[in-house]
Amino acid sequence: IASCLVGSEMCIRDRLIAKQQQNDTKITQVTSKKDELTQKNTTLKEQLTDVQKSKDTIETGRKFVDKTRSFYQNIAKYRQAYDDYSKLKAQLEKANELLAKEHTHQSNLKEQLAGDKPSYENLEAMDSKIYKLDNQVNENKVKQENKNKYDNLTTKIATNKESLVEAKEQLAQLTSEYENIDKGQLQLNNKEEMIAQLQSVLTIGDTCPICGHEVDDLQQHINFDAILEKQQQLTQLDEQIQHYKTQQVQLETVLDQLNEQQQSFSTQDINVEDISQIEAQLHEQQQKRKELKNQIDDVNKLNEQYQKLIDYIHKLEIDIKSQQSAIKQNEILINDFEPVSYTHLRAHETRGNL
């Protein structure tokens, strides 16, 4: 038991010693921390003392910042205002000069438009006249074609009449020749054998039963060659007569047809006016119409230019008002800058004195 107690006592002692050592270590640490905090406290007190001493300086600095804050915030605007002011003034001067020039141009165009007033009614009336003249030219061209056909028919009729007269004359001449030929012995043609038999029974002094003359010679007294020649001549004349009769009928038929065709044309159909004169009038009207149309086109272009010029002048006026507003804003900034810059300099002087 005694040994146990001794061992237990030693164990407790060792624990106490270890605990004492731990406490000593913590005390050392706390003491060190305390010294550190004391040092910081002293430093902070010194800083507080310095801050309290510079309170007036801080207040003065604060006031300086308040006074110069607007200046520094708007310094870029002030600088830009000074830079833009002269440029805007120059632009405004040029814009006003251009506006005055365009107003002059507008007045000139207005006077020109007041003087040039071509009428669309005149153009329509001219178109109507050109249309009538053109129709008149075409109608007379048709009439000229009809006149040419009529004249051609007249020539053909005259030619056919001449041919018909010639055919009638030839027919009359051939008919006269045909009638003047002696046809008394023509029936004896191709009857030589019968006549030979008659001659065999006749004697001199008998009366010829064919020609009725006294037979004074028993030889053949009928010229069959002459009879044949007359027969051929009559046949040829008959053929020519039939030819001219047929030609006469054909010519008369053609002449009737030509007369019928010619009668189909009325006097109005072939009454041709002077086409060259009408075409000259048409050309003159077309030239006048072209000139009038060009005038109308020019006036329309002038009107278009005038309207564009009005729009451009309106834009210039808006630009000028915008430039004037910008100049006014710059003047306000410049007027605001000058007292602010003076305050800024005074603040610098105050701060320098401090």
Coordinates of C-alpha atoms in Angstrom, one line a residue:
I1 CA 0.0 0.0 0.0
A2 CA 2.8 2.4 0.9
S3 CA 4.5 1.8 -2.4
C4 CA 1.3 2.4 -4.2
L5 CA 0.8 5.6 -2.4
V6 CA 4.3 6.7 -3.2
G7 CA 3.9 6.0 -6.9
S8 CA 0.6 7.8 -7.0
E9 CA 2.1 10.8 -5.3
M10 CA 4.9 10.9 -7.8
C11 CA 2.4 10.7 -10.7
I12 CA 0.4 13.6 -9.3
R13 CA 3.5 15.6 -8.8
D14 CA 4.7 15.0 -12.4
R15 CA 1.3 16.1 -13.7
L16 CA 1.4 19.3 -11.6
I17 CA 4.9 20.1 -12.8
A18 CA 3.8 19.6 -16.4
K19 CA 0.7 21.7 -15.8
Q20 CA 2.9 24.4 -14.2
Q21 CA 5.1 24.4 -17.2
Q22 CA 2.1 24.8 -19.5
N23 CA 0.8 27.7 -17.4
D24 CA 4.2 29.4 -17.5
T25 CA 4.3 29.1 -21.2
K26 CA 0.8 30.6 -21.6
I27 CA 1.7 33.4 -19.1
T28 CA 4.8 34.1 -21.2
Q29 CA 2.7 34.2 -24.4
V30 CA 0.0 36.4 -22.8
T31 CA 2.7 38.8 -21.4
S32 CA 4.2 39.0 -24.9
K33 CA 0.8 39.6 -26.5
K34 CA 0.1 42.2 -23.9
D35 CA 3.3 44.0 -24.6
E36 CA 2.5 43.9 -28.3
L37 CA -1.0 45.3 -27.8
T38 CA 0.4 47.9 -25.4
Q39 CA 2.8 49.0 -28.2
K40 CA 0.0 49.1 -30.8
N41 CA -2.1 51.0 -28.3
T42 CA 0.6 53.5 -27.8
T43 CA 1.1 53.8 -31.6
L44 CA -2.6 54.2 -32.2
K45 CA -2.8 56.9 -29.5
E46 CA 0.1 58.7 -31.2
Q47 CA -1.7 58.4 -34.6
L48 CA -4.9 59.6 -33.0
T49 CA -3.0 62.5 -31.6
D50 CA -1.6 63.2 -35.1
V51 CA -5.1 62.9 -36.6
Q52 CA -6.6 65.2 -34.1
K53 CA -3.8 67.6 -34.8
S54 CA -4.5 67.5 -38.6
K55 CA -8.3 67.8 -38.2
D56 CA -8.2 71.4 -39.6
T57 CA -6.0 70.4 -42.4
I58 CA -8.4 67.5 -43.4
E59 CA -11.3 69.8 -43.2
T60 CA -9.6 72.3 -45.4
G61 CA -8.7 69.5 -47.9
R62 CA -12.2 68.3 -47.9
K63 CA -13.5 71.7 -48.7
F64 CA -10.9 72.0 -51.5
V65 CA -12.0 68.7 -52.9
D66 CA -15.7 69.8 -52.8
K67 CA -14.9 73.0 -54.5
T68 CA -12.8 71.4 -57.3
R69 CA -14.7 68.2 -57.8
S70 CA -17.0 69.7 -60.5
F71 CA -14.0 71.3 -62.2
Y72 CA -12.1 68.0 -62.5
Q73 CA -15.2 66.0 -63.4
N74 CA -16.0 68.4 -66.3
I75 CA -12.5 69.3 -67.4
A76 CA -12.9 67.1 -70.5
K77 CA -16.1 68.8 -71.4
Y78 CA -14.6 72.3 -70.9
R79 CA -11.6 71.3 -73.1
Q80 CA -13.9 69.9 -75.8
A81 CA -16.1 73.0 -75.6
Y82 CA -13.1 75.2 -76.3
D83 CA -11.9 73.0 -79.1
D84 CA -15.3 72.7 -80.7
Y85 CA -16.4 76.3 -80.3
S86 CA -14.2 77.7 -83.1
K87 CA -14.9 74.8 -85.3
L88 CA -18.6 75.1 -84.8
K89 CA -18.4 78.9 -85.5
A90 CA -16.6 78.2 -88.7
Q91 CA -19.0 75.5 -89.8
L92 CA -22.0 77.8 -88.9
E93 CA -20.5 80.6 -91.0
K94 CA -20.0 78.2 -94.0
A95 CA -23.5 76.8 -93.5
N96 CA -25.0 80.3 -93.5
E97 CA -23.1 81.2 -96.7
L98 CA -24.3 77.9 -98.3
L99 CA -27.8 78.6 -97.2
A100 CA -27.7 82.1 -98.7
K101 CA -26.3 80.7 -102.0
E102 CA -29.1 78.0 -102.1
H103 CA -31.7 80.7 -101.4
T104 CA -30.4 82.6 -104.4
H105 CA -30.6 79.4 -106.4
Q106 CA -34.1 78.8 -105.2
S107 CA -35.2 82.3 -106.2
N108 CA -33.7 81.9 -109.7
L109 CA -35.4 78.5 -110.1
K110 CA -38.7 80.0 -108.9
E111 CA -38.4 82.9 -111.5
Q112 CA -37.6 80.4 -114.2
L113 CA -40.5 78.2 -113.3
A114 CA -42.8 81.3 -113.3
G115 CA -41.7 82.2 -116.8
D116 CA -41.8 78.7 -118.3
K117 CA -45.4 77.3 -118.2
P118 CA -45.8 74.8 -121.1
S119 CA -49.4 73.4 -121.2
Y120 CA -50.3 69.8 -121.3
E121 CA -53.5 70.8 -123.1
N122 CA -51.4 72.3 -125.9
L123 CA -49.6 69.0 -126.1
E124 CA -52.8 67.0 -126.3
A125 CA -54.2 69.3 -129.0
M126 CA -50.9 68.9 -130.9
D127 CA -51.2 65.1 -130.6
S128 CA -54.7 65.3 -131.9
K129 CA -53.6 67.3 -134.9
I130 CA -50.7 65.0 -135.6
Y131 CA -53.0 62.0 -135.4
K132 CA -55.4 63.6 -137.9
L133 CA -52.5 64.6 -140.3
D134 CA -51.1 61.1 -140.0
N135 CA -54.5 59.6 -140.9
Q136 CA -54.8 62.1 -143.7
V137 CA -51.4 61.0 -145.1
N138 CA -52.3 57.3 -144.8
E139 CA -55.7 57.9 -146.5
N140 CA -54.1 59.8 -149.3
K141 CA -51.5 57.0 -149.8
V142 CA -54.4 54.6 -150.1
K143 CA -56.1 57.1 -152.6
Q144 CA -52.8 57.3 -154.5
E145 CA -52.8 53.5 -154.8
N146 CA -56.4 53.6 -156.0
K147 CA -55.4 56.4 -158.4
N148 CA -52.5 54.3 -159.7
K149 CA -54.9 51.3 -160.2
Y150 CA -57.4 53.6 -161.9
D151 CA -54.8 55.1 -164.2
N152 CA -53.5 51.6 -165.0
L153 CA -57.1 50.5 -165.8
T154 CA -57.5 53.6 -168.0
T155 CA -54.3 52.7 -169.9
K156 CA -55.4 49.0 -170.3
I157 CA -58.9 50.2 -171.5
A158 CA -57.3 52.5 -174.0
T159 CA -55.0 49.7 -175.2
N160 CA -57.8 47.2 -175.5
K161 CA -60.0 49.7 -177.3
E162 CA -57.1 50.3 -179.8
S163 CA -56.7 46.5 -180.1
L164 CA -60.5 46.1 -180.6
V165 CA -60.6 48.8 -183.3
E166 CA -57.7 47.1 -185.1
A167 CA -59.4 43.7 -184.8
K168 CA -62.6 45.1 -186.2
E169 CA -60.8 46.7 -189.0
Q170 CA -58.9 43.5 -189.8
L171 CA -62.2 41.6 -189.6
A172 CA -63.9 44.0 -192.0
Q173 CA -61.0 43.8 -194.4
L174 CA -60.9 40.0 -194.3
T175 CA -64.6 39.8 -194.7
S176 CA -64.5 42.1 -197.7
E177 CA -61.7 40.0 -199.3
Y178 CA -63.7 36.9 -198.6
E179 CA -66.8 38.3 -200.2
N180 CA -64.9 39.6 -203.3
I181 CA -63.6 36.1 -204.2
D182 CA -65.5 34.5 -207.2
K183 CA -67.1 31.3 -205.8
G184 CA -68.8 30.2 -209.0
Q185 CA -66.6 27.1 -209.9
L186 CA -65.6 26.2 -206.4
Q187 CA -68.1 23.3 -206.4
L188 CA -66.1 21.7 -209.2
N189 CA -63.2 21.1 -206.9
N190 CA -62.3 17.4 -206.6
K191 CA -64.8 16.5 -209.6
E192 CA -62.2 16.1 -212.3
E193 CA -63.3 12.4 -213.1
M194 CA -67.0 13.4 -213.6
I195 CA -66.0 16.2 -215.9
A196 CA -63.8 13.8 -217.9
Q197 CA -66.8 11.5 -218.5
L198 CA -68.8 14.5 -219.7
Q199 CA -66.1 15.6 -222.1
S200 CA -66.2 12.1 -223.7
V201 CA -69.8 12.5 -224.7
L202 CA -69.7 16.1 -225.8
T203 CA -68.8 17.5 -229.2
I204 CA -67.6 20.9 -230.4
G205 CA -70.4 23.4 -230.5
D206 CA -72.4 21.7 -227.7
T207 CA -73.3 23.7 -224.6
C208 CA -71.3 22.8 -221.5
P209 CA -73.8 21.5 -218.8
I210 CA -71.5 22.8 -216.1
C211 CA -70.4 26.3 -217.1
G212 CA -73.1 26.9 -219.8
H213 CA -70.6 28.1 -222.4
E214 CA -70.3 26.6 -226.0
V215 CA -67.8 23.9 -226.2
D216 CA -65.2 25.0 -228.8
D217 CA -62.5 22.6 -227.6
L218 CA -62.8 19.1 -226.2
Q219 CA -59.8 19.6 -224.1
Q220 CA -60.2 20.4 -220.4
H221 CA -61.2 24.1 -220.1
I222 CA -61.6 24.3 -216.3
N223 CA -58.5 25.4 -214.3
F224 CA -58.7 23.1 -211.3
D225 CA -55.5 24.5 -209.8
A226 CA -57.0 28.0 -209.8
I227 CA -60.1 26.6 -208.1
L228 CA -58.0 24.8 -205.5
E229 CA -56.0 28.0 -204.8
K230 CA -59.2 30.0 -204.4
Q231 CA -60.5 27.3 -202.0
Q232 CA -57.3 27.4 -199.9
Q233 CA -57.5 31.2 -200.0
L234 CA -61.1 31.2 -198.8
T235 CA -60.2 28.6 -196.0
Q236 CA -57.3 30.8 -194.9
L237 CA -59.5 33.9 -194.9
D238 CA -62.2 32.1 -193.0
E239 CA -59.7 31.0 -190.4
Q240 CA -58.4 34.6 -190.0
I241 CA -62.0 35.9 -189.8
Q242 CA -62.8 33.4 -187.1
H243 CA -59.6 34.3 -185.2
Y244 CA -60.4 38.1 -185.3
K245 CA -64.0 37.4 -184.3
T246 CA -62.8 35.4 -181.3
Q247 CA -60.3 38.1 -180.6
Q248 CA -63.0 40.7 -180.8
V249 CA -65.2 38.8 -178.4
Q250 CA -62.3 38.4 -176.0
L251 CA -61.3 42.1 -176.2
E252 CA -64.9 43.2 -175.7
T253 CA -65.2 40.9 -172.6
V254 CA -61.9 42.2 -171.1
L255 CA -63.0 45.7 -171.9
D256 CA -66.3 45.2 -170.1
Q257 CA -64.4 43.8 -167.1
L258 CA -62.0 46.7 -167.1
N259 CA -64.8 49.2 -167.4
E260 CA -66.6 47.5 -164.5
Q261 CA -63.4 47.7 -162.3
Q262 CA -62.8 51.3 -163.2
Q263 CA -66.4 52.2 -162.4
S264 CA -66.0 50.7 -158.9
F265 CA -63.7 53.6 -158.0
S266 CA -65.6 56.7 -157.0
T267 CA -64.3 60.2 -157.5
Q268 CA -63.5 60.5 -153.8
D269 CA -61.5 57.3 -153.9
I270 CA -59.0 58.7 -156.5
N271 CA -59.1 62.4 -155.4
V272 CA -55.5 62.6 -154.1
E273 CA -54.4 65.6 -152.2
D274 CA -50.8 66.8 -152.2
I275 CA -49.2 64.2 -149.9
S276 CA -45.8 66.1 -149.8
Q277 CA -47.6 69.2 -148.4
I278 CA -49.4 67.1 -145.8
E279 CA -46.3 65.3 -144.8
A280 CA -44.5 68.7 -144.5
Q281 CA -47.2 69.9 -142.1
L282 CA -47.0 66.6 -140.2
H283 CA -43.2 66.9 -139.9
E284 CA -43.6 70.5 -138.7
Q285 CA -46.2 69.5 -136.1
Q286 CA -44.0 66.6 -134.9
Q287 CA -41.0 69.0 -134.5
K288 CA -43.2 71.4 -132.5
R289 CA -44.5 68.6 -130.4
K290 CA -41.0 67.4 -129.7
E291 CA -39.9 70.9 -128.7
L292 CA -43.0 71.3 -126.5
K293 CA -42.4 67.9 -124.9
N294 CA -38.7 68.8 -124.2
Q295 CA -39.9 72.0 -122.6
I296 CA -42.3 70.1 -120.4
D297 CA -39.6 67.6 -119.5
D298 CA -37.2 70.5 -118.7
V299 CA -39.9 72.1 -116.5
N300 CA -40.5 68.8 -114.7
K301 CA -36.8 68.5 -114.1
L302 CA -36.7 72.1 -112.8
N303 CA -39.7 71.3 -110.5
E304 CA -37.9 68.2 -109.3
Q305 CA -34.7 70.2 -108.7
Y306 CA -36.7 72.9 -106.9
Q307 CA -38.3 70.4 -104.6
K308 CA -35.0 68.8 -103.8
L309 CA -33.5 72.2 -103.2
I310 CA -36.3 73.0 -100.8
D311 CA -35.6 69.8 -98.9
Y312 CA -31.9 70.5 -98.9
I313 CA -32.5 74.1 -97.6
H314 CA -34.7 72.6 -94.9
K315 CA -31.9 70.2 -93.9
L316 CA -29.4 73.1 -93.9
E317 CA -31.7 75.1 -91.7
I318 CA -32.0 72.2 -89.3
D319 CA -28.2 71.7 -89.3
I320 CA -27.7 75.4 -88.6
K321 CA -30.1 75.3 -85.7
S322 CA -28.3 72.2 -84.4
Q323 CA -24.9 74.0 -84.8
Q324 CA -26.4 77.1 -83.1
S325 CA -27.6 74.9 -80.2
A326 CA -24.2 73.2 -79.9
I327 CA -22.5 76.6 -79.9
K328 CA -24.9 77.8 -77.2
Q329 CA -24.1 74.7 -75.1
N330 CA -20.4 75.3 -75.5
E331 CA -20.8 79.0 -74.5
I332 CA -22.6 77.8 -71.4
L333 CA -19.8 75.4 -70.6
I334 CA -17.2 78.1 -71.3
N335 CA -19.0 80.6 -69.1
D336 CA -19.3 78.0 -66.4
F337 CA -15.6 77.1 -66.7
E338 CA -14.2 80.5 -66.2
P339 CA -15.4 81.1 -62.5
V340 CA -14.8 77.4 -61.7
S341 CA -11.2 77.7 -63.0
Y342 CA -10.8 80.9 -60.9
T343 CA -12.0 79.1 -57.8
H344 CA -9.7 76.2 -58.6
L345 CA -6.7 78.5 -58.7
R346 CA -7.7 80.1 -55.4
A347 CA -8.0 76.7 -53.9
H348 CA -4.5 75.9 -55.1
E349 CA -3.2 79.0 -53.5
T350 CA -5.0 78.2 -50.2
R351 CA -3.7 74.7 -50.2
G352 CA -0.1 76.0 -51.0
N353 CA -0.4 78.4 -48.0
L354 CA -1.5 75.5 -45.9

